[in-house]
XYZ file of C-alpha atoms in Angstrom:
393
model
C 122.842 109.196 90.820
C 120.431 106.327 91.455
C 121.227 102.911 90.020
C 118.579 100.194 90.162
C 120.169 96.795 89.567
C 117.583 94.205 88.584
C 119.216 90.870 89.299
C 118.132 87.665 87.521
C 116.590 85.812 90.487
C 114.912 82.902 88.680
C 111.191 83.189 89.500
C 111.893 85.563 92.409
C 112.802 89.174 93.144
C 116.139 90.776 93.929
C 116.840 94.472 93.425
C 119.915 96.371 94.549
C 119.568 100.146 94.940
C 122.807 102.090 94.755
C 122.638 105.797 95.587
C 125.540 108.210 95.130
C 124.954 111.650 96.610
C 125.724 113.365 99.902
C 126.845 109.908 100.969
C 126.653 106.484 99.365
C 123.613 104.364 100.239
C 123.076 100.654 99.467
C 119.643 99.042 99.791
C 118.793 95.441 98.930
C 115.165 94.548 98.206
C 114.707 90.785 98.639
C 117.319 88.179 97.788
C 115.804 85.906 95.180
C 116.755 82.232 95.433
C 119.987 80.685 96.727
C 121.630 81.013 93.298
C 120.984 84.758 93.319
C 123.395 85.174 96.204
C 126.138 83.157 94.521
C 125.711 84.808 91.126
C 125.134 88.446 92.053
C 124.712 89.508 95.695
C 128.063 88.045 96.743
C 129.921 90.231 94.233
C 128.054 93.364 95.324
C 128.921 92.722 98.968
C 132.565 92.286 98.030
C 132.473 95.577 96.155
C 130.986 97.640 98.981
C 133.523 96.133 101.395
C 136.342 97.261 99.141
C 134.800 100.741 99.019
C 134.408 100.678 102.814
C 130.654 101.130 102.482
C 127.823 99.334 104.255
C 124.567 97.626 103.476
C 122.370 100.413 104.787
C 119.115 98.499 104.586
C 117.900 95.052 103.587
C 114.168 94.806 102.932
C 112.630 91.344 103.077
C 109.207 92.070 101.607
C 107.640 88.816 102.842
C 108.368 85.197 103.710
C 108.653 83.259 100.467
C 111.620 81.236 99.222
C 111.945 83.116 95.931
C 112.438 86.304 97.940
C 114.429 85.102 100.968
C 116.584 82.217 99.669
C 119.400 84.582 98.697
C 119.030 86.545 101.947
C 119.581 83.383 103.971
C 122.846 82.781 102.091
C 123.825 86.438 102.474
C 123.433 86.283 106.259
C 125.251 82.957 106.502
C 128.261 84.273 104.588
C 128.496 87.940 105.575
C 129.739 89.643 108.728
C 126.863 91.259 110.578
C 128.865 94.490 111.044
C 128.413 95.383 107.382
C 124.595 95.372 107.685
C 123.051 98.425 109.338
C 119.435 97.336 109.466
C 116.879 94.857 108.136
C 113.162 95.291 107.560
C 111.533 91.942 108.183
C 108.130 90.883 109.468
C 108.655 87.516 111.086
C 107.293 85.600 114.048
C 108.372 87.996 116.794
C 107.086 91.010 114.861
C 103.726 89.533 113.824
C 102.629 87.231 116.656
C 101.364 88.626 119.967
C 103.862 87.812 122.735
C 101.160 86.148 124.842
C 101.385 83.171 122.499
C 105.019 82.430 123.353
C 105.503 83.665 126.905
C 103.211 81.278 128.793
C 104.748 79.176 131.557
C 105.707 75.727 130.313
C 103.733 72.815 131.809
C 102.782 69.178 131.160
C 101.632 70.111 127.624
C 104.981 71.602 126.608
C 106.519 68.279 125.496
C 103.623 67.686 123.094
C 103.841 71.269 121.814
C 107.573 70.853 121.203
C 106.924 67.699 119.185
C 104.380 69.566 117.036
C 106.959 72.277 116.309
C 109.662 69.699 115.563
C 107.366 68.004 113.035
C 106.766 71.319 111.261
C 110.486 72.113 111.156
C 111.418 68.643 109.887
C 109.083 69.175 106.944
C 110.584 72.589 106.254
C 111.789 71.803 102.752
C 109.104 70.944 100.232
C 109.137 70.079 96.554
C 107.109 71.025 93.507
C 107.793 68.228 91.055
C 111.590 68.083 90.759
C 112.158 71.679 91.813
C 113.024 72.453 95.419
C 111.096 75.493 96.599
C 111.538 75.197 100.347
C 113.948 76.931 102.694
C 117.531 75.953 101.997
C 119.359 73.747 104.467
C 116.672 74.111 107.102
C 117.747 77.560 108.260
C 115.087 80.222 108.753
C 115.828 83.861 108.001
C 114.482 85.054 111.353
C 116.745 82.642 113.208
C 119.847 83.939 111.420
C 118.924 87.549 112.146
C 118.560 86.756 115.845
C 121.742 84.690 116.056
C 123.799 87.365 114.269
C 122.260 90.124 116.406
C 121.378 92.197 113.354
C 119.080 95.142 113.993
C 115.527 94.369 112.877
C 112.920 97.072 112.203
C 114.776 99.749 114.174
C 112.512 102.361 112.582
C 109.570 100.872 114.539
C 111.625 99.916 117.609
C 111.442 96.266 116.607
C 107.724 96.179 115.914
C 106.076 95.177 112.659
C 106.719 97.212 109.485
C 103.341 98.464 108.258
C 101.570 101.519 106.889
C 100.171 102.234 110.346
C 103.457 101.877 112.260
C 105.483 104.039 109.827
C 103.518 107.106 108.833
C 106.440 109.448 108.248
C 108.900 109.454 105.363
C 112.122 107.609 106.186
C 114.997 109.913 105.280
C 118.448 108.547 104.363
C 119.685 111.812 102.860
C 118.045 114.871 101.314
C 118.118 113.062 97.974
C 116.914 109.619 99.058
C 113.827 108.791 101.121
C 111.297 105.980 101.526
C 107.556 106.043 102.238
C 106.063 102.767 103.458
C 102.701 101.897 101.859
C 101.991 98.443 103.248
C 101.179 95.994 104.500
C 98.188 97.209 106.460
C 97.718 96.046 110.032
C 94.659 94.190 108.750
C 96.891 92.077 106.458
C 99.298 91.386 109.332
C 96.407 90.280 111.535
C 95.271 87.899 108.785
C 98.690 86.254 108.974
C 98.579 85.984 112.772
C 95.051 84.553 112.672
C 96.097 81.986 110.076
C 98.989 80.864 112.269
C 96.828 80.554 115.385
C 94.159 78.594 113.514
C 96.757 76.230 112.049
C 98.370 75.627 115.431
C 95.061 75.002 117.185
C 94.154 72.484 114.462
C 97.319 70.572 115.442
C 96.205 70.566 119.122
C 98.945 73.038 120.008
C 98.249 74.835 123.317
C 100.949 77.560 123.169
C 103.173 76.255 125.954
C 106.585 76.634 124.296
C 108.756 79.680 124.956
C 111.730 78.714 122.742
C 111.685 81.671 120.341
C 114.215 80.201 117.910
C 112.171 77.045 117.456
C 108.964 79.061 117.095
C 110.524 81.351 114.474
C 111.681 78.382 112.413
C 108.313 76.646 112.572
C 106.493 79.883 111.686
C 108.534 80.469 108.541
C 108.212 76.856 107.460
C 104.446 76.984 107.942
C 104.165 80.029 105.707
C 106.424 78.407 103.128
C 104.156 75.358 103.059
C 101.025 77.307 102.136
C 99.892 75.867 98.828
C 99.191 78.545 96.263
C 96.717 77.985 93.479
C 96.496 80.114 90.379
C 94.183 79.262 87.500
C 95.783 79.006 84.095
C 96.094 82.221 82.176
C 92.928 82.827 80.175
C 94.603 84.732 77.344
C 97.467 82.971 75.588
C 99.885 84.147 72.920
C 98.203 83.754 69.555
C 98.101 85.299 66.095
C 96.010 88.283 67.158
C 97.042 91.366 65.182
C 95.788 93.896 67.722
C 97.269 94.165 71.201
C 93.861 95.297 72.544
C 92.606 91.759 71.962
C 94.820 90.607 74.848
C 93.357 93.012 77.422
C 91.699 91.052 80.217
C 89.262 91.767 83.010
C 91.487 92.135 86.071
C 88.936 91.352 88.774
C 90.220 88.122 90.369
C 92.254 88.502 93.558
C 95.260 86.716 95.026
C 94.169 84.993 98.258
C 97.681 84.357 99.566
C 98.064 85.754 103.082
C 101.854 85.820 102.678
C 101.677 87.872 99.486
C 99.125 90.127 101.170
C 101.647 90.802 103.931
C 104.299 92.117 101.499
C 106.120 95.300 102.453
C 105.452 97.849 99.703
C 106.925 101.329 99.471
C 107.871 104.357 97.397
C 111.507 105.358 96.941
C 111.905 109.120 96.547
C 114.968 110.218 94.586
C 115.135 113.988 94.170
C 111.787 114.802 92.499
C 111.306 111.255 91.148
C 109.308 108.434 92.719
C 109.687 104.673 92.271
C 106.972 102.232 93.354
C 108.078 98.854 94.730
C 105.205 96.449 95.372
C 106.851 93.116 96.231
C 104.126 90.484 95.868
C 101.502 92.809 97.334
C 97.820 92.557 96.460
C 96.491 95.895 95.257
C 93.235 96.451 97.134
C 91.277 99.513 98.250
C 93.464 99.946 101.341
C 96.695 100.020 99.333
C 95.164 102.290 96.674
C 94.116 104.787 99.353
C 97.589 104.682 100.866
C 99.202 105.388 97.482
C 96.708 108.206 96.918
C 97.584 109.754 100.295
C 101.211 110.039 99.171
C 101.055 110.991 95.468
C 97.430 111.935 94.801
C 94.537 110.317 92.934
C 96.588 109.983 89.745
C 100.338 109.980 89.289
C 103.116 108.989 86.905
C 106.000 107.206 88.626
C 109.502 107.033 87.231
C 109.210 103.256 87.603
C 106.868 100.589 88.955
C 108.028 97.127 89.969
C 104.981 95.074 89.022
C 103.495 93.117 91.950
C 104.004 89.354 92.028
C 105.932 89.284 88.747
C 103.025 90.711 86.755
C 100.284 88.376 88.004
C 96.721 89.349 87.097
C 95.639 88.408 90.634
C 97.700 91.185 92.234
C 96.878 94.211 90.086
C 93.603 95.886 89.128
C 92.167 97.925 86.269
C 91.616 100.773 88.718
C 95.306 100.865 89.646
C 96.415 100.791 86.004
C 94.066 103.652 85.087
C 95.243 105.868 87.928
C 98.946 105.063 88.306
C 101.308 104.879 85.380
C 105.081 104.872 84.960
C 107.879 105.661 82.568
C 109.257 102.170 83.219
C 107.671 98.900 84.348
C 109.806 96.089 85.774
C 108.720 92.506 85.151
C 111.132 90.244 87.045
C 110.830 86.491 86.470
C 112.054 83.619 84.337
C 108.374 82.573 83.947
C 109.070 79.039 85.184
C 106.629 79.235 88.086
C 102.959 80.074 87.467
C 103.961 81.288 83.958
C 104.158 84.898 85.120
C 103.709 87.577 83.876
C 100.103 87.436 82.700
C 99.702 88.815 79.197
C 96.456 90.627 79.991
C 98.270 92.729 82.629
C 100.947 93.861 80.186
C 98.441 94.522 77.392
C 96.228 96.569 79.724
C 99.181 98.662 80.887
C 100.464 99.323 77.365
C 97.076 100.106 75.805
C 95.904 102.376 78.632
C 98.844 104.767 78.416
C 99.534 106.935 75.377
C 102.740 108.353 76.869
C 105.987 106.603 75.912
C 106.944 103.871 78.379
C 109.482 101.067 78.678
C 108.693 97.499 79.725
C 111.760 95.856 81.273
C 112.159 92.066 81.493
C 115.200 90.605 83.243
C 114.851 87.285 81.378
C 114.359 86.553 77.647
C 110.916 85.010 78.193
C 108.472 84.322 75.372
C 106.067 87.096 76.367
C 108.879 89.659 76.257
C 109.741 88.670 72.677
C 106.047 88.581 71.788
C 105.586 92.195 72.920
C 108.790 93.255 71.164
C 106.710 93.791 68.039
C 107.861 96.754 65.934
C 104.378 97.621 64.659
C 102.866 97.502 68.157
C 105.712 99.521 69.656
C 105.122 102.253 67.105
C 101.341 102.223 67.531
C 101.199 102.029 71.333
C 104.298 104.130 72.027
C 106.444 101.753 74.058
C 109.822 100.054 74.096
C 110.884 96.659 75.402
C 114.155 95.865 77.146
C 114.946 92.157 77.414
C 117.668 90.897 79.718
C 119.782 87.829 79.125
C 118.899 86.177 82.414
C 122.626 85.944 83.097
C 123.512 89.566 83.848
C 121.785 92.300 85.847
C 119.855 95.032 84.084
C 120.901 98.436 85.380
C 118.584 101.431 85.210
C 120.503 104.607 85.981
C 118.816 107.885 86.888
C 120.743 111.140 87.117
């Protein structure tokens, strides 16, 4: 049995995979915001403790508060012995060691001040809503301090398509294939960091890894994202085809581009988890190398909460699913984009289910009886207060 628990994580992601087979496996994909830990993750941890199970793997897809806020709280409040391994691409995994192993000299004091300034600005605000790292504690720092195994599958190196080419096997019934990020996307992140530091007159003469990890995460958190307003709004259109858009614009976020994406194999079924990844030619080729030019997944977790900047017409034409997961309360960037959902629904004649974990307006809009009959789909709408569980035998 495979149970996918889609937790309400505000505008973020948090998915708990529970596998019951030859042995029980628990995998957590991202942690949502701080509230996600208090409302949902905490109870799951308590349950597996009572069952004398472990957290077999935690996957932090990328550094962004709406994905790591709950993970920070999890690590602060959970004994490290219960966590077997974490996949996480942070400072030590991404940045070449030559940038933090130089001998300290007369420039080190100035470099330390630059890092302190970055850390002190670690929490930022968007209007009244805090979207920075909670309580000034970086995820990478907690992992180091708690001595939790990071990226053991790559011997501590970065998680990427190039560093993990083989299927990761938990049991005969449960496996994972890593699709991304590509090394090219990781290098983009490293180059961004170096450019930013040089612009601050930093000369790479600090060897304090904890301080560097904190500053690195805070820098990535502070990247300002810009997304144009959705072109196609809910209106009185009678035909769903009228909402199909031209999905040609691309997300330029280097943090989203560095998302860990992967396929979960359960028996003969496959589930595609894309984090906030940007679907480009590299990722398409990687998917093709695993499942072929066209394929129907059991489920697809839509990238970046259904943003039109992260998915393409080419992907939608080639890769379809029985279920699509759209995880957001729509309070940031107004995700999902209606043209993405309309394109998915209208390009697939086979019956499919669109799952929303919050009762957002676009979910109710698509829950149109006439359209569901015509386009052969169903809509599941969560309350935003309880997890949605998708169970596969």
